[in-house]
XYZ file of C-alpha atoms in Angstrom:
601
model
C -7.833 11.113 22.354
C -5.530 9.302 19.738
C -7.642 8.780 16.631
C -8.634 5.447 15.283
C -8.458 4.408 11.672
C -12.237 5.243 10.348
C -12.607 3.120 6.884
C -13.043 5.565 4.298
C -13.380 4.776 0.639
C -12.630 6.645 -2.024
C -11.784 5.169 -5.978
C -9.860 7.772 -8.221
C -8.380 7.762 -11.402
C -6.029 4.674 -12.812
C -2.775 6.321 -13.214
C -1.812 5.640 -16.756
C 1.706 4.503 -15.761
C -0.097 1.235 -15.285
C -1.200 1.147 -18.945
C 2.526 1.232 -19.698
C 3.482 -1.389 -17.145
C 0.928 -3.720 -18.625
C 0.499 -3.010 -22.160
C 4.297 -2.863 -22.777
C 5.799 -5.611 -25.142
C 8.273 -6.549 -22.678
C 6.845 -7.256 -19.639
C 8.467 -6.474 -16.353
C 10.346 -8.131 -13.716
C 8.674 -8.516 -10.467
C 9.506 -9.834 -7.096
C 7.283 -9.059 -4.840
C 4.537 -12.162 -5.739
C 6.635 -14.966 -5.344
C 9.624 -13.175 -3.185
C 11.989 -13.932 -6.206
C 12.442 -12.419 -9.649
C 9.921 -12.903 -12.462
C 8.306 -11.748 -15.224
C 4.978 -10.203 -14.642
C 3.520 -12.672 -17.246
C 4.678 -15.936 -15.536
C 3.178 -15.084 -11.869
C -0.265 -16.652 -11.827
C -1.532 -13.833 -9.917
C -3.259 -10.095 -10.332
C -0.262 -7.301 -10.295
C -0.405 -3.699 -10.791
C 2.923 -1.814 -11.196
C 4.207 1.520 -11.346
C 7.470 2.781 -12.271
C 9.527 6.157 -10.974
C 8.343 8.022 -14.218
C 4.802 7.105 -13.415
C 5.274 8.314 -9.814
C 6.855 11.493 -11.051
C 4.168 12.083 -13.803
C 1.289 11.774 -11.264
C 2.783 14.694 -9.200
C 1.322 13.213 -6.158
C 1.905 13.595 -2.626
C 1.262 10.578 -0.648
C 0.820 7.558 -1.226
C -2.893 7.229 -1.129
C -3.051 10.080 -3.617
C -0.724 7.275 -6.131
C -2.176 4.106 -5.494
C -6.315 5.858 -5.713
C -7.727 3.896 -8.630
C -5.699 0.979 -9.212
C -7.644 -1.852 -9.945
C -9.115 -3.164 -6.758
C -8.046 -0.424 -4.583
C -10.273 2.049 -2.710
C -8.319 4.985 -0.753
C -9.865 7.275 1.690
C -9.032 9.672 4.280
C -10.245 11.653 7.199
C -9.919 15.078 5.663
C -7.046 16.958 3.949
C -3.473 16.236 4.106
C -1.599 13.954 6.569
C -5.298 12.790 8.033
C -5.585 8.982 8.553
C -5.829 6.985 5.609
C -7.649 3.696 4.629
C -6.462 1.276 1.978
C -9.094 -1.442 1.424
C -7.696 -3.709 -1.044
C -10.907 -5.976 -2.949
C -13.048 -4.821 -0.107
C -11.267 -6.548 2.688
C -10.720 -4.717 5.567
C -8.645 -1.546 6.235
C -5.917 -3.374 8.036
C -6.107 -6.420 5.737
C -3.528 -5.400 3.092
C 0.127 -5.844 4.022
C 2.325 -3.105 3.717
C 6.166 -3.546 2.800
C 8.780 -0.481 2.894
C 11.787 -2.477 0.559
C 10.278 -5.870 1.746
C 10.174 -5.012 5.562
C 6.212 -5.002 7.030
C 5.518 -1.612 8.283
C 1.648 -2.220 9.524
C 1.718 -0.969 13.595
C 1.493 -3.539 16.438
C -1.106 -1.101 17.609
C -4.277 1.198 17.158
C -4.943 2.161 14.054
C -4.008 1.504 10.010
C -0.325 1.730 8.331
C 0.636 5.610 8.127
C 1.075 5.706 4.076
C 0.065 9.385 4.615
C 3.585 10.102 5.901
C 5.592 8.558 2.809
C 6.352 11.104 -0.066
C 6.046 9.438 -3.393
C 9.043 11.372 -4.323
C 10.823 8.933 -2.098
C 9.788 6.014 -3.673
C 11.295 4.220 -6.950
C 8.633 1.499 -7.262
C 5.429 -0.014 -6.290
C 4.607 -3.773 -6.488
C 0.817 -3.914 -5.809
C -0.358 -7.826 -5.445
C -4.020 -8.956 -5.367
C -5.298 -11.576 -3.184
C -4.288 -13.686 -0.388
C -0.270 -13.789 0.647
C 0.086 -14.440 4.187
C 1.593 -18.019 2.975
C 5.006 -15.657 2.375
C 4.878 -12.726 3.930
C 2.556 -13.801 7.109
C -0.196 -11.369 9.209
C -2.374 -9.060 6.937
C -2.056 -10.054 3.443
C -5.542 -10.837 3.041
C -6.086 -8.609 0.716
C -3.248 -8.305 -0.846
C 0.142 -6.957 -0.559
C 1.624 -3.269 -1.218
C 5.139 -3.179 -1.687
C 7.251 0.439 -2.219
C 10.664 0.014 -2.780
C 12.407 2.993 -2.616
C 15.051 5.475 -4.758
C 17.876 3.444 -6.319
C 20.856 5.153 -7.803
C 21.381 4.289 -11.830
C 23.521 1.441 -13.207
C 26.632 3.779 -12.879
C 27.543 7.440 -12.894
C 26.386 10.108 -10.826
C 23.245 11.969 -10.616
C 21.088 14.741 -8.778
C 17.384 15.970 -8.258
C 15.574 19.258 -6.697
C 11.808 19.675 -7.156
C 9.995 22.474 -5.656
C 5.795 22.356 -5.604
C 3.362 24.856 -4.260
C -0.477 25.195 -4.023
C -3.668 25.344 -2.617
C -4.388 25.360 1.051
C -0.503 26.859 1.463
C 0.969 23.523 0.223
C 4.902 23.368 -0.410
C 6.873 20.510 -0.974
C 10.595 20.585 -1.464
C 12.580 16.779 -2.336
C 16.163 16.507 -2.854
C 18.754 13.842 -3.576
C 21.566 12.248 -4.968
C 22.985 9.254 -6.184
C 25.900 7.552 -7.258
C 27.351 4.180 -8.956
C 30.801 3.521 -8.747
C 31.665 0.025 -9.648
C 29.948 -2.781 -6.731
C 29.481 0.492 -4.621
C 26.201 2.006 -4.830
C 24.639 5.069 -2.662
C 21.332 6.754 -2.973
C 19.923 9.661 -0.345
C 16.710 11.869 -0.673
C 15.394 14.480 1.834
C 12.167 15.587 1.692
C 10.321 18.606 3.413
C 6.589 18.539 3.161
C 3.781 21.339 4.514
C 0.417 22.773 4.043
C -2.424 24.706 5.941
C -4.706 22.077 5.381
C -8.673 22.942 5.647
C -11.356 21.941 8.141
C -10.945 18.335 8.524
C -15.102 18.218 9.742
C -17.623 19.564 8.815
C -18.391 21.919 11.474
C -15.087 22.911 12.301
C -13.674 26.531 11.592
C -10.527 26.153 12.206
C -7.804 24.198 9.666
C -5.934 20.910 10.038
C -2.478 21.297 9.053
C 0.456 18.992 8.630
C 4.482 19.265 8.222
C 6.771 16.297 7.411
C 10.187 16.210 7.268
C 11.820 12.676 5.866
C 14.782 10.912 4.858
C 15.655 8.254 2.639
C 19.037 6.137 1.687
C 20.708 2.748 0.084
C 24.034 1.807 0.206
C 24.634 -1.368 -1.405
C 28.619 -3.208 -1.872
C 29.483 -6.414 -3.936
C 32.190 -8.461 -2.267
C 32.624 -11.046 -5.115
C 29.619 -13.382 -4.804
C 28.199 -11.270 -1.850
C 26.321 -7.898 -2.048
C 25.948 -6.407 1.485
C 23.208 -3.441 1.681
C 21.340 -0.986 4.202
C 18.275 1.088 3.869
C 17.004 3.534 6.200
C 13.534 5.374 5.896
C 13.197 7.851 8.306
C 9.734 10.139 8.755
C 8.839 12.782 11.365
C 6.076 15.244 11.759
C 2.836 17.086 12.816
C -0.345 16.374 11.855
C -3.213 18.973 13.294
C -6.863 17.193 13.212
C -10.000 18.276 14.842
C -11.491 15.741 18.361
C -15.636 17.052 19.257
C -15.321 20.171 17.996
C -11.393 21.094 19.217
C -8.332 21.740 17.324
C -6.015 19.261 18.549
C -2.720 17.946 17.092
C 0.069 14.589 17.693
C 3.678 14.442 16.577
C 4.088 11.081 14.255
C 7.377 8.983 13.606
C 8.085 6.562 11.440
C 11.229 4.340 10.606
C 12.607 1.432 8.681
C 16.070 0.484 8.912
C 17.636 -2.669 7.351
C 20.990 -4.604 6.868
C 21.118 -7.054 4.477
C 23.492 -9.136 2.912
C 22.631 -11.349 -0.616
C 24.978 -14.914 -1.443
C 25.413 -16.812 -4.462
C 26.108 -19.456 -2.171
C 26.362 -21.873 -5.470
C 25.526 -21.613 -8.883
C 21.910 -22.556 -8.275
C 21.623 -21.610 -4.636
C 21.409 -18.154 -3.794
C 20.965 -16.806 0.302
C 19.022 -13.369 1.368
C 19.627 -12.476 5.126
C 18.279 -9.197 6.292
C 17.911 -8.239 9.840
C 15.673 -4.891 10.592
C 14.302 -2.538 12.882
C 10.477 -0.732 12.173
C 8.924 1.592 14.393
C 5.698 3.590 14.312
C 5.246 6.230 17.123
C 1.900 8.753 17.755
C 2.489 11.056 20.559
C -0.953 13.402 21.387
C 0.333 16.755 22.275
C -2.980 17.494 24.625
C -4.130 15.811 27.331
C -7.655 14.136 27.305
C -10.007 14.862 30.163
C -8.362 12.381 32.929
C -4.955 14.805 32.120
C -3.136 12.047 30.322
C -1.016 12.228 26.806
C -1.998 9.562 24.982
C 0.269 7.696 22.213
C 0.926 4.422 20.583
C 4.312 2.600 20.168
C 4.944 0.081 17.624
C 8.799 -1.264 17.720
C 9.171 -4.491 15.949
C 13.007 -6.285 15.141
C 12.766 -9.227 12.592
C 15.291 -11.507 10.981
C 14.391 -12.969 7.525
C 16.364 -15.924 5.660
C 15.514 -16.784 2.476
C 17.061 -19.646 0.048
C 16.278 -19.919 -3.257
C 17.361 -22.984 -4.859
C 17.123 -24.304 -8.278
C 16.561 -27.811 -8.282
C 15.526 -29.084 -11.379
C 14.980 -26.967 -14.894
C 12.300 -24.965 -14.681
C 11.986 -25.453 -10.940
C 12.690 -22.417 -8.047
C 12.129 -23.881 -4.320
C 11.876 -21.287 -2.064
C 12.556 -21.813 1.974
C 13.068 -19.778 4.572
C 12.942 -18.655 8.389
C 11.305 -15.303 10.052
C 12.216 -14.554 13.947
C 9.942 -11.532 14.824
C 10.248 -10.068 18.224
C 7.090 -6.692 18.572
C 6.790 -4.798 21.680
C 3.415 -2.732 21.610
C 2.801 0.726 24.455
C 0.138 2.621 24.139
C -2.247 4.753 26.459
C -5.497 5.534 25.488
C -8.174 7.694 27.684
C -7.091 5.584 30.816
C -6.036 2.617 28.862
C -2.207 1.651 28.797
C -0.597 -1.513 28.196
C 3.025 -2.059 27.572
C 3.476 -5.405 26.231
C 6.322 -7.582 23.966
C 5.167 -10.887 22.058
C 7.522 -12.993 19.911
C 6.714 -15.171 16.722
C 8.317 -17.671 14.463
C 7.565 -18.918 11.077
C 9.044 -21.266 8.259
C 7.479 -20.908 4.711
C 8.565 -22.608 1.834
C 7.621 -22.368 -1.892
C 8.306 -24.138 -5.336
C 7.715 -21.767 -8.219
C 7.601 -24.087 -11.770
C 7.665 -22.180 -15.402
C 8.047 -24.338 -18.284
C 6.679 -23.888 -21.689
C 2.784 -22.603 -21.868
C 2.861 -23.441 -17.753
C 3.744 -21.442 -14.806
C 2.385 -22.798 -10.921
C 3.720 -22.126 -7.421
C 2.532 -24.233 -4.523
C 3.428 -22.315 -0.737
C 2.756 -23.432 2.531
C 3.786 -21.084 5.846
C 3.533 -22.199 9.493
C 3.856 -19.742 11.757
C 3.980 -20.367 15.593
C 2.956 -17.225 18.153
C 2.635 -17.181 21.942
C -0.482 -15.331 22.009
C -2.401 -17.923 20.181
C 0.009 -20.595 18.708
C 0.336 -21.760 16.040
C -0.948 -21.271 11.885
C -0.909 -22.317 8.574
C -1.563 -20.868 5.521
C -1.175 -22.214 2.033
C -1.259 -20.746 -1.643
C -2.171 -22.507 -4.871
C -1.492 -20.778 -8.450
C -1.868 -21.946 -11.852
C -1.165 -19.715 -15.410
C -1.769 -20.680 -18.817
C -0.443 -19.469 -22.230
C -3.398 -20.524 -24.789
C -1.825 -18.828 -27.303
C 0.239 -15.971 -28.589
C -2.421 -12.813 -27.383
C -4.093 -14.877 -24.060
C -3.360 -15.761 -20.692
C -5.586 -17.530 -18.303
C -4.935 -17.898 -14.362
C -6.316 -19.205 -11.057
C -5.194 -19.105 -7.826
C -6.713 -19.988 -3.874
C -5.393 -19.590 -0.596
C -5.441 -18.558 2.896
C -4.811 -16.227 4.872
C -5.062 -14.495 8.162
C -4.412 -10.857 10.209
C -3.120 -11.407 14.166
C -4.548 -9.728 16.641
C -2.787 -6.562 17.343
C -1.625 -5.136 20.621
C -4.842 -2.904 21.236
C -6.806 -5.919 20.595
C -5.378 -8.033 22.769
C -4.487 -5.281 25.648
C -6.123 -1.963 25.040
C -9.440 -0.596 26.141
C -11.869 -3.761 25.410
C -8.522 -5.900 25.050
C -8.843 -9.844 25.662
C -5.871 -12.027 25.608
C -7.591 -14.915 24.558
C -8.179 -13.854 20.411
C -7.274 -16.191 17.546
C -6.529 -14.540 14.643
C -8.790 -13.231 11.855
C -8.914 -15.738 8.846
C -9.578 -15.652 5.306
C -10.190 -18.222 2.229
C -10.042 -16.775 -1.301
C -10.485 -17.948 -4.993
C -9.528 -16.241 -8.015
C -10.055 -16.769 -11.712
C -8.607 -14.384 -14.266
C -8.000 -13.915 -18.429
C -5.790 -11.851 -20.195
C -5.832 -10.936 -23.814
C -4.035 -8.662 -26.199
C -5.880 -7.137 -28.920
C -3.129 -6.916 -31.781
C 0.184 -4.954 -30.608
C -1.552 -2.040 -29.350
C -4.401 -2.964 -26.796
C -5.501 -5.753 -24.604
C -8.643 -6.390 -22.360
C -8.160 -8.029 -18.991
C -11.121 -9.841 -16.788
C -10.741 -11.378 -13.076
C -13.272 -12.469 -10.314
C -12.300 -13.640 -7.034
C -14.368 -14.447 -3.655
C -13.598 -14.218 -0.578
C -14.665 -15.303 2.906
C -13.349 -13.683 6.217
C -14.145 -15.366 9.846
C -12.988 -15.131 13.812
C -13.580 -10.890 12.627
C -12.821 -8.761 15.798
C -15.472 -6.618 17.257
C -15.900 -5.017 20.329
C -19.059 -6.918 21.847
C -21.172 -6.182 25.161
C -22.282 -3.073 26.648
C -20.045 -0.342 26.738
C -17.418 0.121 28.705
C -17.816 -3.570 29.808
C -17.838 -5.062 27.017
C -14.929 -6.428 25.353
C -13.415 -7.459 22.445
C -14.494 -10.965 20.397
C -14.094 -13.168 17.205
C -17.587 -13.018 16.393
C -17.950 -11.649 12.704
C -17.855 -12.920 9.144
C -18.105 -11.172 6.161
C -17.343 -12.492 2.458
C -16.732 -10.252 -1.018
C -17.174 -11.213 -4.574
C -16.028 -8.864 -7.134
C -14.645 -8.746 -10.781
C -12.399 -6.337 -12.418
C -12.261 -5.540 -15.813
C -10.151 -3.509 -17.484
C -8.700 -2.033 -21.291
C -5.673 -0.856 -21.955
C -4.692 1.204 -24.742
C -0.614 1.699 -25.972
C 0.271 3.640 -29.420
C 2.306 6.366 -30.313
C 2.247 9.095 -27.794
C -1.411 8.289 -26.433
C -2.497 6.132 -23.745
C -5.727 4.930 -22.460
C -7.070 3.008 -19.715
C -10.902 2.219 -19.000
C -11.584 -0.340 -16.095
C -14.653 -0.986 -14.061
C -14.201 -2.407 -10.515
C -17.701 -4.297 -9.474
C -18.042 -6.177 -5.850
C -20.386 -7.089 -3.374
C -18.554 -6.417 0.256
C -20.682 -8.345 2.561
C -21.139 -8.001 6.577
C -22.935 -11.661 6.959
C -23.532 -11.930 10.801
C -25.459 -8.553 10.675
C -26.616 -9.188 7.183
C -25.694 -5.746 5.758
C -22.861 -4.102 3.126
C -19.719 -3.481 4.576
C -18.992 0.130 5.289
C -17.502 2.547 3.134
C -16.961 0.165 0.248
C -18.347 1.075 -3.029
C -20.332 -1.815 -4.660
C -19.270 -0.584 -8.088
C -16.755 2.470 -9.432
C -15.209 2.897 -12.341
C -11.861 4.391 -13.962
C -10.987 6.371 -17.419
C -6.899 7.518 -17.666
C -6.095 9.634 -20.766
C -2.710 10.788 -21.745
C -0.885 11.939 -24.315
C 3.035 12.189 -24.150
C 5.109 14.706 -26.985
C 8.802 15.363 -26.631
C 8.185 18.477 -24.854
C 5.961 18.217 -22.699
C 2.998 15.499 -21.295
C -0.593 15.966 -20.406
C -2.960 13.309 -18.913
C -6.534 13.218 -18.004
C -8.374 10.815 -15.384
C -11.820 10.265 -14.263
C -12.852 8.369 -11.461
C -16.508 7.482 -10.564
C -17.548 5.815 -6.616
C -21.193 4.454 -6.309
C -23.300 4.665 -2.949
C -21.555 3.767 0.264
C -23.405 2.769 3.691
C -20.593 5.422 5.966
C -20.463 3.224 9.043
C -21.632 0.230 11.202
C -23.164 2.844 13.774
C -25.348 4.763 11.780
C -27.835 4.512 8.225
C -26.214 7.613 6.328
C -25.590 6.770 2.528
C -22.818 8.450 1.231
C -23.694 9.743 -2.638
C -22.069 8.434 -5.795
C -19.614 10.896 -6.943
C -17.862 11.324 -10.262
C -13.835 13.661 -10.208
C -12.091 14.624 -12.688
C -8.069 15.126 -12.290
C -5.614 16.939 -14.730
C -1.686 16.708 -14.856
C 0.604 19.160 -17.571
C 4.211 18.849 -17.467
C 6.528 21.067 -19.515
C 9.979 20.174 -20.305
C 11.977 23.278 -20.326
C 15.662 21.552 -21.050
C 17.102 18.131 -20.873
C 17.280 18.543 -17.032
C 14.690 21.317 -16.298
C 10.552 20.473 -16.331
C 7.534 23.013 -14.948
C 4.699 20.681 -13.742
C 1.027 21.756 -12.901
C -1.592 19.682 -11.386
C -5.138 20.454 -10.727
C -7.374 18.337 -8.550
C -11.261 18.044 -8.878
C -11.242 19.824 -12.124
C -15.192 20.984 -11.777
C -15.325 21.464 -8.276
C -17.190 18.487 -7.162
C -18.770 18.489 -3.734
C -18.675 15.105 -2.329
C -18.236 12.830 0.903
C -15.668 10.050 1.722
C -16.495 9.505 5.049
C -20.209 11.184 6.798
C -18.936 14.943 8.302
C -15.437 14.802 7.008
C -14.277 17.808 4.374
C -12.938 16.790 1.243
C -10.835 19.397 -1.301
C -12.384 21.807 -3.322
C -10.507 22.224 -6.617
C -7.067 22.995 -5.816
C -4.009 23.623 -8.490
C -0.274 23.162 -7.944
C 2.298 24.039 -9.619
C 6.232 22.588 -9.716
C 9.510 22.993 -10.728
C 12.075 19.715 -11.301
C 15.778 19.964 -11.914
C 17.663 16.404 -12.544
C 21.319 16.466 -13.480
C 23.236 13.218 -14.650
């Protein structure tokens, strides 16, 4: 009775706060590729970013909705709002892309993908979005890359407040809240967040709606103690989501949680420590019995230390080493199925990040050790190149892999005896401005994916088995545009998602889509356009439907009444585009909301 994660693709509009991020003269710091601070130009690697005024001018409300469009990135879900949804980053598979809440993994142990669907963008101060292979830091499920959203952080110093209000179609209302304050080394940020709406069918044939309610929290406290900075982050998420099973209305209660305690050294003037101990869980709890009379649910509790070192050894030279302890326990019970189950894992990575002149290169290696299977390594190799003043060149190969996850090693079909999924991946990429105003920006990668877990035999005998491979080769290109008050960004997304053991195209991938982000900012008020284009999709390994190209169009308006006081308006498939994500699931009609923000400093 508890739903699986159906792949669903769907490729919307860039958000043109990624123009600004990457057309911007100074380019910005990020962490999340090399787990220390750097400029976005020295990582040899493909980054997308997007700041808290992005976030707040897409008017979003998930975080599928934000992310739809980015280069590389298909999103999908399984009707309206708070319905499963799929990230597939460069056509890799749906539970292939790491997700980090403030640097702490947040993908279950369990059935199904990572709930992004519960986290309100308005909770959310920043989003590191890495391309390619990363398990060599960060371990299981950065094959396809890594998302990481860092949450609110209060300003420099002072205090400061925020209320938004938003209502809409299908009786949508969001409310956020918070406050923040910096008073010398003590800093303290909190947000609440209330989030509801009707919904519509989720299928097809359904005539009844699938509605959802959220309600979620959100702080960081951070104190210096001379050369130490101790800090704690909590993420807190709970809810309903209603969703539709053969034909009946049925609904499960969700909650989600991330709490950390960290504390950051300068244990010398070159070597600096990062300890941070935390607790993620991710609960589903069916609110109907199937037809043996059981609630189902899944339980994902994981507890992980993380120690990282970053010394700087010689100019020009970051080595990076540290130590994860990872202790997941895994329940579920599904249609008869239950399994209760805890598994422990180590791992030591270590990194040396050079920059020096025209040169930037990091060389990684991770081995991590787990009793289901023992142990793995995976390795990263990255090279950048300053040719001259307006280009950039880069290349990069790794490794990577995804362990098996409770259900696959316990659940219905469950076999004890998996080895992980595994991935190799190359990627070439140029970068080059065109004068101060524009660039143009070109990468192609491949990738090859083996040991892929499918449930094999006859059903319900059969069980599950490393038996697949697939591979995907794909370029991006994109253009950014920066001058004045407008903005533009054009980018086509091409790929060719293979299924090689069945020799067929990988569900619910688009082999090409396209992007086009307008927007114009005056000192009143903002406006931006975006178009987003999907080619033909096969829906699903069980059947020979083709899902239909489809082209959307998206608007945003905000007006700024005051200093402190903006009306927003969004409205969502402009010309009322009927189209399919996923074969008998409902997608939105056009639907308008409107919003009122208050911020006082």
């Amino acid at each position: 009775m508890l739903r699986n994660a159906l792949p669903v693709s769907c490729l919307a509009a860039c958000l043109v706060g990624t123009v600004t991020a990457e057309t911007a003269s100074l380019p910005p710091i990020v962490i999340t590729a090399s787990r220390t601070a750097t400029t976005l130009d020295r990582v040899p690697a493909s980054i997308a970013v997007i700041e808290r005024e992005d976030i707040a001018q897409s008017q979003t409300n998930d975080i599928g909705e934000l992310l739809r469009g980015l280069p590389g990135i298909d999103i999908g879900r399984n009707g309206g709002p708070g319905q499963v949804t799929s990230l597939f980053l460069r056509g890799a598979e749906s539970d292939h892309t790491l997700i980090l809440l403030d640097g702490v993994p947040i993908n279950p142990g369990t059935i199904g993908n990572t709930a992004i669907q519960n986290i309100d963008p308005r909770l959310v101060e920043r989003v590191e979005i890495v391309r390619g292979p990363l398990s060599s830091l960060y371990g299981s499920a950065a094959i396809g890359g890594v998302v990481n959203l860092i949450t609110r952080e209060p300003a420099a110093q002072g205090e400061s407040g925020h209320v938004e209000i938003q209502a809409g179609s299908y009786d949508t209302v969001n409310i956020n809240a918070g406050v923040a304050m910096a008073n010398g080394p003590t800093n303290l940020a909190v947000s609440l967040s209330h989030q509801e709406s009707r919904g519509y069918p989720a299928q097809t044939g359904d005539t009844f709606d699938s509605g959802y309610e959220n309600n979620s929290i959100q702080a960081r406290f951070g104190q210096r103690l001379g050369r130490h900075k101790l800090r704690l982050n909590a993420f807190v998420t709970r809810g309903t989501t209603a969703y539709s099973a053969f034909g009946a209305p049925l609904d499960q209660d969700f909650d989600n949680s991330v709490i950390s305690l960290g504390l950051d050294s300068a244990l010398r003037d070159n070597w600096d420590s990062r300890l941070t101990i935390s607790r993620s869980t991710d609960f589903i709890d069916q609110n109907q019995a199937n037809f043996l009379g059981d609630l189902d649910y899944t339980r994902s509790t994981r507890q992980r230390l993380d120690w990282q070192n970053d010394y700087r050894w010689m100019p020009g030279n970051v080595l990076i080493g540290g130590v994860t302890l990872e202790r997941e326990n895994t329940r579920a019970l599904s249609y008869g199925t239950g399994f209760d189950e805890d598994r422990d894992n180590q791992a030591v990575y270590v990194q040396n990040q050079y920059v020096n002149g025209p040169h930037s290169a990091v060389v990684a290696l991770r081995w991590s050790h787990y009793e289901d299977f023992g142990d793995h390594p995976t390795w990263n190799l990255g090279y950048g190149y300053q040719v001259d003043a307006a280009t950039r060149l880069h290349a990069s190969l790794g490794t990577a892999y995804r362990a098996p996850s409770g259900t696959d090693l316990y659940g219905f079909g469950g076999n004890p005896d998996l080895d992980p999924e595994t991935s190799r991946s190359i990627e070439l990429g140029i970068r080059r401005e065109l004068g101060q105003h524009a660039s143009v920006a070109a990468t192609g990668y491949h990738t090859e994916i083996d040991n892929l877990i499918v449930y094999t035999g006859t059903f319900p005998t059969g069980r599950n088995e490393n038996v697949e491979q697939s591979s995907i080769t794909g370029v991006e290109l994109a253009y950014d545009y920066l001058r004045g008050p407008w903005r533009l960004h054009a980018g086509i997304d091409w790929k060719e998602p293979r299924d090689d053991t069945n020799d067929t195209w990988l569900p619910r991938r688009a082999r090409i889509a396209g992007t086009f982000a307008l927007g114009y900012r005056h000192s009143d008020w903002d406006a931006n356009l975006e178009i987003l284009h999907q080619g033909d999709r096969r829906d699903s390994l069980f059947n020979n439907v083709e899902l239909s190209a489809y082209t959307l169009t998206n608007t945003t308006l905000r007006w700024h009444l005051s200093a402190d006081t903006t009306l927003e308006g969004r409205i969502e498939n402009l010309f009322d585009t009927d189209y399919e994500l996923a074969g008998g699931y409902n997608t939105p009609d056009r639907s308008i909301y409107l919003g009122l923000r208050i911020d006082s400093d």
